[in-house]
Coordinates of C-alpha atoms in Angstrom, one line a residue:
Chain A
M1 CA 7.1 2.7 -16.5
N2 CA 7.1 0.2 -19.5
I3 CA 4.1 -2.6 -19.1
L4 CA 3.0 -5.8 -21.2
L5 CA 0.4 -7.1 -21.2
T6 CA -0.9 -10.7 -22.3
V7 CA -4.4 -10.8 -24.5
A8 CA -6.8 -12.7 -25.8
Y9 CA -8.8 -12.1 -28.1
E10 CA -11.4 -13.4 -31.3
G11 CA -10.4 -11.6 -34.4
T12 CA -13.8 -12.3 -36.3
N13 CA -14.4 -9.4 -35.6
Y14 CA -11.6 -6.8 -36.0
C15 CA -9.4 -6.5 -39.0
G16 CA -7.1 -7.9 -37.2
W17 CA -4.5 -5.8 -34.5
Q18 CA -2.5 -3.4 -35.9
R19 CA -4.4 -0.2 -36.4
Q20 CA -6.0 0.8 -39.9
A21 CA -7.8 3.9 -41.5
N22 CA -10.2 1.2 -42.4
G23 CA -12.0 -0.8 -40.0
V24 CA -12.1 -1.3 -36.6
S25 CA -8.3 -3.3 -35.3
V26 CA -8.1 -5.1 -32.0
Q27 CA -5.1 -2.6 -31.2
Q28 CA -6.9 0.2 -31.4
R29 CA -9.9 -1.6 -29.0
L30 CA -7.0 -1.5 -26.4
E31 CA -5.6 1.8 -26.6
D32 CA -9.0 3.1 -26.6
T33 CA -9.6 2.1 -23.0
L34 CA -6.5 2.2 -22.1
A35 CA -6.8 6.3 -22.7
A36 CA -10.1 6.8 -21.0
L37 CA -8.5 4.8 -17.9
T38 CA -5.7 6.6 -17.2
G39 CA -6.2 9.6 -19.2
V40 CA -3.6 9.3 -21.4
S41 CA -2.3 8.5 -25.3
V42 CA -1.2 5.3 -25.5
R43 CA 0.7 3.6 -27.8
L44 CA 0.9 -0.7 -28.0
T45 CA 3.3 -2.1 -29.6
G46 CA 1.8 -5.8 -29.7
A47 CA 4.0 -8.8 -30.4
S48 CA 2.8 -9.9 -33.8
R49 CA 0.6 -8.9 -36.7
T50 CA -2.6 -11.1 -36.3
D51 CA -4.3 -11.0 -40.1
A52 CA -8.9 -9.4 -40.0
G53 CA -10.1 -12.7 -38.5
V54 CA -6.6 -14.6 -36.8
H55 CA -7.7 -15.4 -32.6
A56 CA -5.0 -15.0 -29.9
L57 CA -4.5 -16.8 -26.8
G58 CA -1.4 -15.3 -25.8
Q59 CA -1.2 -12.2 -27.0
R60 CA 1.9 -10.0 -25.5
A61 CA 1.4 -5.5 -25.7
G62 CA 4.3 -3.7 -24.0
F63 CA 3.1 0.2 -23.3
K64 CA 5.7 3.2 -21.0
I65 CA 3.1 5.2 -19.4
E66 CA 4.8 8.0 -16.7
E67 CA 2.7 6.4 -13.1
L68 CA 0.1 3.5 -13.6
K69 CA -2.3 4.7 -11.0
I70 CA -3.6 1.0 -9.7
P71 CA -1.1 -1.7 -8.9
V72 CA -0.2 -3.5 -11.6
E73 CA -2.2 -6.9 -10.9
K74 CA -5.9 -5.2 -11.3
L75 CA -5.5 -3.9 -14.4
P76 CA -5.9 -7.3 -16.4
R77 CA -10.1 -6.9 -14.3
V78 CA -10.3 -3.2 -14.9
I79 CA -9.4 -3.1 -18.6
N80 CA -11.8 -6.2 -19.1
A81 CA -14.8 -4.7 -18.3
R82 CA -13.8 -1.9 -20.0
L83 CA -13.9 -4.0 -23.2
P84 CA -16.3 -5.7 -25.3
G85 CA -15.9 -9.7 -25.0
D86 CA -14.5 -10.5 -28.0
I87 CA -11.1 -8.6 -26.1
A88 CA -9.1 -10.0 -22.3
V89 CA -6.0 -8.9 -21.0
C90 CA -5.1 -12.6 -18.6
K91 CA -1.3 -10.0 -17.4
A92 CA -0.4 -7.3 -16.5
E93 CA 3.1 -7.1 -15.1
Y94 CA 6.6 -4.5 -15.4
V95 CA 9.7 -4.9 -17.4
P96 CA 12.5 -3.3 -18.3
D97 CA 12.6 0.4 -19.5
T98 CA 14.9 -1.1 -22.7
F99 CA 12.4 -4.2 -23.5
N100 CA 10.7 -3.8 -26.5
A101 CA 7.1 -6.7 -27.1
R102 CA 8.3 -7.3 -30.3
Y103 CA 11.6 -7.3 -31.5
D104 CA 12.9 -9.1 -27.8
A105 CA 10.3 -12.2 -28.4
K106 CA 12.3 -14.9 -29.4
R107 CA 9.8 -17.8 -30.4
K108 CA 5.9 -17.9 -31.1
T109 CA 3.7 -20.2 -31.1
Y110 CA 0.4 -21.0 -33.6
R111 CA -1.9 -23.5 -33.5
Y112 CA -3.6 -23.8 -36.8
V113 CA -7.1 -25.8 -36.7
Y114 CA -8.6 -27.7 -39.3
N115 CA -12.3 -28.8 -39.2
N116 CA -12.1 -32.6 -41.2
A117 CA -15.6 -33.6 -41.1
Q118 CA -17.3 -34.4 -45.2
Y119 CA -19.9 -31.7 -43.0
P120 CA -19.1 -28.6 -41.7
N121 CA -19.4 -27.9 -38.1
P122 CA -21.7 -23.9 -37.2
L123 CA -19.8 -24.3 -33.6
L124 CA -16.4 -24.2 -36.1
R125 CA -17.4 -22.2 -38.4
N126 CA -15.3 -19.0 -37.4
F127 CA -12.4 -21.3 -35.8
S128 CA -11.0 -23.5 -37.9
W129 CA -10.8 -24.7 -41.9
H130 CA -13.4 -27.2 -43.0
V131 CA -12.0 -29.9 -45.2
P132 CA -13.9 -32.0 -46.2
Q133 CA -11.2 -34.7 -48.0
R134 CA -9.7 -37.2 -45.2
L135 CA -6.7 -35.3 -44.6
D136 CA -4.2 -37.8 -44.6
I137 CA -2.4 -37.1 -40.6
V138 CA 1.0 -39.9 -41.6
K139 CA 1.8 -37.5 -45.3
M140 CA 1.3 -33.7 -42.9
E141 CA 3.5 -35.4 -40.4
H142 CA 6.3 -35.9 -43.0
A143 CA 6.1 -32.6 -44.3
A144 CA 5.9 -31.1 -41.2
Q145 CA 9.4 -32.7 -40.5
C146 CA 10.8 -31.1 -43.2
L147 CA 10.3 -27.6 -43.1
I148 CA 12.0 -27.8 -39.7
G149 CA 14.9 -26.8 -39.1
R150 CA 16.6 -23.0 -40.4
H151 CA 15.7 -22.1 -43.5
D152 CA 15.2 -19.4 -46.3
F153 CA 11.8 -19.5 -46.1
T154 CA 10.3 -17.1 -49.0
A155 CA 8.1 -20.4 -51.0
F156 CA 6.3 -19.5 -47.2
C157 CA 5.7 -16.1 -47.3
A158 CA 3.3 -13.9 -48.7
S159 CA 5.6 -11.8 -52.0
H160 CA 4.3 -8.3 -50.2
G161 CA 6.2 -9.3 -47.0
S162 CA 8.4 -6.0 -45.4
A163 CA 11.4 -8.4 -43.5
R164 CA 14.6 -7.8 -45.0
S165 CA 15.7 -11.6 -44.2
H166 CA 13.6 -14.2 -45.2
V167 CA 15.4 -16.9 -42.5
R168 CA 13.3 -18.3 -40.1
E169 CA 13.3 -21.5 -37.2
I170 CA 11.0 -23.6 -36.8
Y171 CA 11.6 -25.7 -33.7
A172 CA 8.6 -28.0 -34.2
A173 CA 5.9 -29.0 -35.7
D174 CA 3.1 -30.7 -34.5
I175 CA -0.2 -32.5 -35.9
K176 CA -2.9 -33.9 -34.2
E177 CA -5.5 -35.9 -35.0
E178 CA -9.2 -35.9 -33.2
P179 CA -12.5 -36.6 -33.9
D180 CA -13.1 -34.3 -36.7
L181 CA -10.2 -32.4 -36.5
V182 CA -7.0 -32.0 -37.4
T183 CA -4.7 -29.2 -35.7
L184 CA -1.0 -27.6 -36.5
T185 CA 1.3 -26.6 -34.1
V186 CA 4.1 -25.1 -34.3
T187 CA 7.1 -23.3 -32.9
G188 CA 9.6 -21.1 -34.2
S189 CA 12.0 -17.7 -34.3
G190 CA 9.3 -15.7 -36.0
F191 CA 7.3 -16.3 -38.9
L192 CA 6.6 -13.6 -42.3
Y193 CA 4.6 -12.6 -43.4
N194 CA 1.0 -15.3 -43.8
M195 CA 4.0 -17.8 -43.2
V196 CA 1.8 -19.8 -41.5
R197 CA -1.4 -19.5 -43.0
I198 CA 0.5 -21.4 -46.0
I199 CA 2.4 -23.7 -44.3
A200 CA -1.4 -24.7 -43.3
G201 CA -2.5 -24.9 -46.9
T202 CA 0.4 -26.6 -47.8
L203 CA 0.4 -28.7 -45.6
M204 CA -3.7 -29.4 -46.8
Y205 CA -2.5 -30.1 -50.3
V206 CA -0.6 -32.8 -48.8
G207 CA -3.4 -34.5 -46.7
T208 CA -5.3 -34.4 -50.2
G209 CA -2.5 -36.0 -51.8
K210 CA -2.5 -33.1 -54.1
L211 CA 1.5 -32.6 -53.0
M212 CA 4.4 -34.7 -51.1
P213 CA 4.9 -35.2 -48.9
F214 CA 8.9 -35.6 -48.6
S215 CA 12.6 -36.4 -50.4
S216 CA 14.5 -39.4 -50.6
Q217 CA 17.8 -38.2 -52.5
P218 CA 18.0 -37.0 -55.4
A219 CA 14.9 -36.3 -56.6
L220 CA 13.3 -34.0 -54.4
W221 CA 9.3 -34.0 -53.5
D222 CA 6.9 -31.4 -53.8
V223 CA 7.8 -29.5 -50.5
E224 CA 11.4 -30.1 -49.6
K225 CA 10.5 -29.0 -53.6
A226 CA 8.9 -26.1 -52.9
L227 CA 11.0 -24.6 -50.1
R228 CA 14.7 -25.3 -51.8
S229 CA 12.9 -23.9 -54.4
R230 CA 11.9 -20.4 -52.3
D231 CA 9.2 -20.3 -55.4
R232 CA 6.1 -18.8 -53.4
T233 CA 3.5 -21.2 -56.8
L234 CA 4.7 -24.2 -55.7
A235 CA 4.4 -24.4 -52.4
G236 CA 0.1 -23.7 -51.3
K237 CA -2.5 -22.1 -50.7
T238 CA -2.5 -19.7 -48.4
A239 CA -5.5 -21.7 -45.4
P240 CA -8.2 -18.3 -44.0
P241 CA -7.7 -16.4 -41.4
Q242 CA -10.7 -18.4 -38.6
G243 CA -8.2 -21.7 -38.2
L244 CA -5.1 -19.5 -36.6
V245 CA -4.9 -18.7 -33.5
L246 CA -1.7 -17.5 -31.8
L247 CA -0.2 -19.5 -28.4
E248 CA 2.7 -18.0 -27.3
V249 CA 5.7 -15.4 -27.5
T250 CA 8.2 -16.2 -25.5
Y251 CA 10.7 -13.7 -24.8
Chain B
M1 CA -41.8 -40.3 -47.4
N2 CA -41.1 -39.6 -44.0
I3 CA -38.0 -37.8 -43.2
L4 CA -35.2 -36.9 -39.9
L5 CA -32.1 -34.8 -39.8
T6 CA -29.2 -34.6 -38.1
V7 CA -29.0 -31.7 -37.1
A8 CA -26.4 -29.0 -35.6
Y9 CA -26.2 -25.3 -35.2
E10 CA -24.6 -21.9 -33.5
G11 CA -27.8 -21.5 -31.2
T12 CA -25.6 -17.4 -30.9
N13 CA -28.4 -15.9 -32.9
Y14 CA -31.7 -17.3 -32.8
C15 CA -34.1 -17.5 -30.5
G16 CA -33.4 -21.0 -29.9
W17 CA -34.5 -24.0 -31.4
Q18 CA -39.1 -23.4 -31.6
R19 CA -40.4 -20.8 -34.0
Q20 CA -42.0 -18.4 -31.9
A21 CA -43.3 -14.8 -32.7
N22 CA -40.3 -12.7 -31.8
G23 CA -37.5 -14.0 -33.1
V24 CA -35.5 -15.8 -35.7
S25 CA -35.4 -19.9 -35.0
V26 CA -33.4 -22.8 -35.9
Q27 CA -37.0 -23.9 -37.3
Q28 CA -38.3 -21.3 -38.8
R29 CA -35.3 -20.6 -40.9
L30 CA -34.5 -25.0 -41.3
E31 CA -38.7 -24.7 -42.2
D32 CA -38.0 -21.5 -45.1
T33 CA -34.7 -23.5 -46.6
L34 CA -36.6 -26.9 -47.0
A35 CA -40.0 -25.3 -48.7
A36 CA -37.6 -22.3 -50.7
L37 CA -35.8 -26.2 -52.1
T38 CA -38.7 -27.8 -51.7
G39 CA -42.1 -25.4 -53.4
V40 CA -43.8 -27.0 -50.4
S41 CA -44.3 -26.4 -47.0
V42 CA -42.4 -28.3 -44.4
R43 CA -43.7 -28.6 -40.9
L44 CA -40.6 -29.8 -39.4
T45 CA -40.3 -31.4 -35.4
G46 CA -37.7 -31.8 -33.2
A47 CA -36.1 -33.7 -30.3
S48 CA -35.5 -31.6 -28.6
R49 CA -37.1 -27.8 -27.7
T50 CA -33.6 -25.6 -27.0
D51 CA -32.9 -22.9 -25.6
A52 CA -31.9 -19.3 -27.1
G53 CA -28.5 -19.7 -27.0
V54 CA -27.8 -23.1 -26.8
H55 CA -26.4 -25.0 -29.0
A56 CA -26.7 -28.6 -30.7
L57 CA -23.9 -31.1 -32.9
G58 CA -26.3 -34.2 -33.2
Q59 CA -30.8 -32.1 -32.7
R60 CA -33.1 -34.6 -34.3
A61 CA -35.8 -33.5 -36.8
G62 CA -38.5 -34.8 -38.8
F63 CA -40.6 -34.2 -42.0
K64 CA -43.2 -35.1 -43.7
I65 CA -44.0 -34.5 -47.1
E66 CA -45.3 -36.4 -50.5
E67 CA -42.1 -36.5 -52.8
L68 CA -38.9 -36.3 -52.6
K69 CA -37.5 -35.3 -56.0
I70 CA -33.5 -35.6 -54.3
P71 CA -31.7 -39.0 -53.1
V72 CA -31.8 -38.5 -49.9
E73 CA -28.7 -38.6 -49.5
K74 CA -28.2 -35.7 -51.4
L75 CA -30.8 -33.6 -48.8
P76 CA -27.9 -32.3 -46.8
R77 CA -25.5 -31.0 -49.7
V78 CA -28.1 -29.0 -51.3
I79 CA -29.4 -27.7 -47.7
N80 CA -26.7 -26.9 -46.5
A81 CA -25.8 -24.6 -49.7
R82 CA -28.9 -23.0 -48.8
L83 CA -28.0 -22.8 -44.9
P84 CA -26.6 -19.5 -43.3
G85 CA -23.0 -21.1 -41.9
D86 CA -24.5 -20.9 -38.3
I87 CA -26.7 -24.4 -39.5
A88 CA -25.6 -27.7 -41.5
V89 CA -27.8 -30.6 -42.4
C90 CA -25.7 -33.2 -41.7
K91 CA -27.5 -36.2 -42.4
A92 CA -31.1 -37.2 -43.6
E93 CA -32.2 -40.6 -43.9
Y94 CA -35.3 -41.9 -44.5
V95 CA -37.5 -43.0 -41.4
P96 CA -41.5 -45.2 -40.7
D97 CA -44.1 -44.0 -41.3
T98 CA -45.5 -43.8 -37.7
F99 CA -41.7 -42.6 -36.5
N100 CA -41.9 -39.2 -34.6
A101 CA -38.3 -37.6 -33.7
R102 CA -40.4 -36.1 -30.7
Y103 CA -41.5 -39.0 -29.4
D104 CA -39.5 -41.5 -29.9
A105 CA -36.6 -40.3 -28.8
K106 CA -35.2 -42.8 -26.3
R107 CA -32.4 -40.8 -24.3
K108 CA -31.0 -38.0 -24.9
T109 CA -27.1 -36.9 -24.4
Y110 CA -26.4 -32.7 -23.4
R111 CA -22.3 -31.4 -22.5
Y112 CA -22.3 -28.0 -20.7
V113 CA -18.8 -26.4 -20.8
Y114 CA -17.3 -24.7 -17.7
N115 CA -14.4 -21.6 -18.5
N116 CA -12.4 -22.6 -15.3
A117 CA -9.7 -19.4 -15.0
Q118 CA -9.3 -16.3 -13.3
Y119 CA -9.8 -14.5 -17.1
P120 CA -12.8 -15.4 -18.9
N121 CA -10.9 -16.4 -23.2
P122 CA -12.8 -14.6 -26.3
L123 CA -12.6 -17.5 -28.0
L124 CA -15.4 -19.6 -25.7
R125 CA -18.0 -16.4 -24.8
N126 CA -20.5 -17.9 -27.4
F127 CA -19.7 -21.9 -25.6
S128 CA -18.8 -21.4 -22.4
W129 CA -20.0 -20.3 -18.4
H130 CA -17.1 -18.3 -17.5
V131 CA -16.4 -19.3 -13.9
P132 CA -13.3 -17.6 -12.0
Q133 CA -13.8 -19.4 -8.6
R134 CA -12.1 -22.9 -9.6
L135 CA -13.9 -25.9 -9.3
D136 CA -13.7 -28.4 -7.0
I137 CA -14.0 -31.2 -9.3
V138 CA -14.5 -34.1 -6.7
K139 CA -17.1 -32.3 -5.5
M140 CA -19.0 -32.4 -8.9
E141 CA -18.2 -35.7 -9.4
H142 CA -20.3 -36.6 -6.5
A143 CA -22.3 -34.3 -6.5
A144 CA -23.7 -35.7 -10.7
Q145 CA -23.7 -39.1 -9.2
C146 CA -26.4 -38.9 -7.0
L147 CA -28.6 -37.3 -9.6
I148 CA -27.9 -41.1 -11.2
G149 CA -31.3 -43.1 -11.3
R150 CA -34.6 -42.5 -12.1
H151 CA -36.1 -39.0 -9.9
D152 CA -38.6 -37.0 -9.6
F153 CA -36.8 -34.0 -10.7
T154 CA -39.0 -30.9 -10.0
A155 CA -35.8 -29.4 -8.1
F156 CA -35.1 -29.3 -11.0
C157 CA -37.2 -28.2 -13.2
A158 CA -38.1 -24.1 -14.9
S159 CA -41.0 -23.3 -12.5
H160 CA -43.0 -22.8 -16.4
G161 CA -42.3 -26.3 -17.5
S162 CA -45.5 -28.2 -18.9
A163 CA -44.7 -31.9 -18.3
R164 CA -47.2 -34.0 -16.7
S165 CA -44.7 -36.1 -15.4
H166 CA -41.4 -35.4 -13.5
V167 CA -39.6 -38.5 -13.7
R168 CA -37.0 -38.8 -15.7
E169 CA -33.9 -40.9 -15.6
I170 CA -30.1 -40.2 -15.7
Y171 CA -27.8 -42.7 -16.9
A172 CA -24.5 -41.5 -16.8
A173 CA -23.2 -38.2 -16.1
D174 CA -19.6 -37.5 -15.9
I175 CA -17.1 -34.1 -15.3
K176 CA -13.9 -34.1 -16.8
E177 CA -11.3 -31.1 -15.7
E178 CA -9.4 -29.9 -18.3
P179 CA -6.9 -27.2 -18.8
D180 CA -8.8 -23.8 -17.8
L181 CA -12.8 -26.7 -18.4
V182 CA -14.6 -28.2 -16.8
T183 CA -16.8 -30.3 -19.1
L184 CA -20.4 -32.1 -17.7
T185 CA -21.6 -35.2 -20.4
V186 CA -25.8 -35.7 -18.8
T187 CA -27.2 -38.6 -21.0
G188 CA -30.5 -38.9 -19.9
S189 CA -34.0 -40.8 -20.6
G190 CA -35.5 -36.9 -21.4
F191 CA -35.0 -33.7 -19.5
L192 CA -37.3 -31.5 -18.0
Y193 CA -37.6 -27.8 -19.2
N194 CA -34.1 -26.6 -18.0
M195 CA -33.3 -29.1 -16.4
V196 CA -29.4 -30.3 -18.3
R197 CA -28.7 -26.4 -16.9
I198 CA -30.3 -25.8 -13.1
I199 CA -28.4 -29.7 -12.7
A200 CA -25.2 -27.5 -15.1
G201 CA -25.2 -24.7 -12.1
T202 CA -26.3 -26.7 -8.9
L203 CA -23.1 -28.4 -9.7
M204 CA -21.3 -24.8 -10.1
Y205 CA -22.9 -24.5 -6.8
V206 CA -21.0 -27.1 -4.8
G207 CA -17.5 -27.1 -7.1
T208 CA -17.5 -23.2 -5.4
G209 CA -18.6 -24.6 -1.6
K210 CA -22.6 -23.1 -1.8
L211 CA -23.7 -26.8 -1.4
M212 CA -22.2 -29.8 -0.5
P213 CA -22.8 -33.4 -2.7
F214 CA -22.9 -35.6 -1.0
S215 CA -25.3 -37.5 1.6
S216 CA -24.7 -40.0 4.4
Q217 CA -27.4 -41.3 5.7
P218 CA -29.5 -40.1 8.6
A219 CA -28.5 -36.7 8.1
L220 CA -28.6 -35.5 3.6
W221 CA -26.2 -33.6 2.0
D222 CA -27.3 -30.7 -0.1
V223 CA -27.7 -31.8 -3.1
E224 CA -29.3 -35.1 -2.8
K225 CA -31.5 -33.2 0.0
A226 CA -32.6 -31.0 -3.1
L227 CA -33.7 -33.7 -5.4
R228 CA -35.6 -35.2 -2.3
S229 CA -37.5 -32.2 -1.8
R230 CA -39.2 -31.3 -5.3
D231 CA -38.1 -28.0 -4.5
R232 CA -36.4 -25.5 -7.0
T233 CA -35.7 -23.6 -4.7
L234 CA -33.3 -25.8 -2.7
A235 CA -31.4 -27.3 -5.7
G236 CA -28.4 -24.0 -7.7
K237 CA -29.4 -21.2 -10.3
T238 CA -29.9 -21.3 -13.6
A239 CA -26.6 -22.0 -15.1
P240 CA -26.2 -19.5 -18.5
P241 CA -27.1 -21.0 -22.2
Q242 CA -24.9 -20.1 -23.7
G243 CA -22.3 -23.4 -22.2
L244 CA -25.4 -26.1 -22.8
V245 CA -24.6 -28.1 -26.2
L246 CA -27.2 -31.0 -27.3
L247 CA -24.6 -33.6 -28.6
E248 CA -26.9 -36.8 -29.4
V249 CA -30.8 -37.5 -29.6
T250 CA -30.7 -41.7 -29.3
Y251 CA -34.0 -43.4 -30.4

């Protein structure tokens, strides 16, 4: 049997999705719970390796098991009864034997939240990046548009990433403004290590005037120049993890 | 000098606003920080005594002090640098000597959040009440309308409250629906002990069909009957504290 789970979690108290020697990961907590439930050792394949402090509403994780003794649709309720409150399984379904939760992912959507107010909102401290300077949304929208399409995103990738190719496609990047909040929602074919957080950090630089968003050939402006340069030092800093949520993975 | 603060906090890790012998309160944390900052003992008067686990975005708290050695508009930044991340002062202003943050409050607005989805959202676990049964918003709106106006709210007051009169006026009670969320926003002249949480619990009973919302004289339906009865046992249960936020106090 090959089973696919949809998982939501608050990442605050975990060292990230992936199992690590130091610290408790979401993967470990879920695998241990599934093992206790089924009586056999379970190995999960996650769609996305979210960092420490990053959250998920639509993470996907697959596992293979000889036999599942309860109906698959009852799995979420039974697992959730054994999980801590900061992790919840929202769906469980059978998938074909060849299905791989990581490699078969076609697109992923992430959301990044800026708390754009003079003083930080304590209710959002684990779910946003507090930016006290007023963000210029129009400039941020222009910069987001530069990133759409198929590009080599080396300038937006942490140097210790392991991907062989740095070419990815971004399908959509939207900025939304609400009172004291700015939200970036980005959908792509896949993302390099720290890529969404570097995009979020770069757009923050654009919104506060540290970088210019948009090109008018032949003089390229900062964000397009950074993208073309493949030079990490020309993009903005890596935004902190707690503003990031993995919303959806599509197969 | 009489100074009024606007305070935001996440109530999760506190025993409530008010100082208590057992447990750390928001009031104590703020008073201790102000004392360390000013060098004199400070006694805060809060507008609302929020319970353990209840949050605030617009709590007000006043204190008197002989002399403030920093400009009042710089007070938020200086206090916030010394406060933990779950409390923030958003505003500080001088008020007349006779001003009392508690007794001069003219109206208060609270928000209650239901996480209305089959499985709980882990990101909302400290900020909502998970109600898996589908809530009927139209019925909840009808019931909320019954409560508007000047009434004796004894049926919506915890028995160990200390108020002399149970008459309060509710100016507005709005229900809003978003995906997986239902939000109640209620504004009144003041609220009895646990009153907003009992209203939220009663509206949850209405939304799930345990109580009927609306009267057509002479046969009164459940919510109006409960209100007129002044009998606490006829209203719904007290909703859990983590769904509640004090949004605003008006003077």
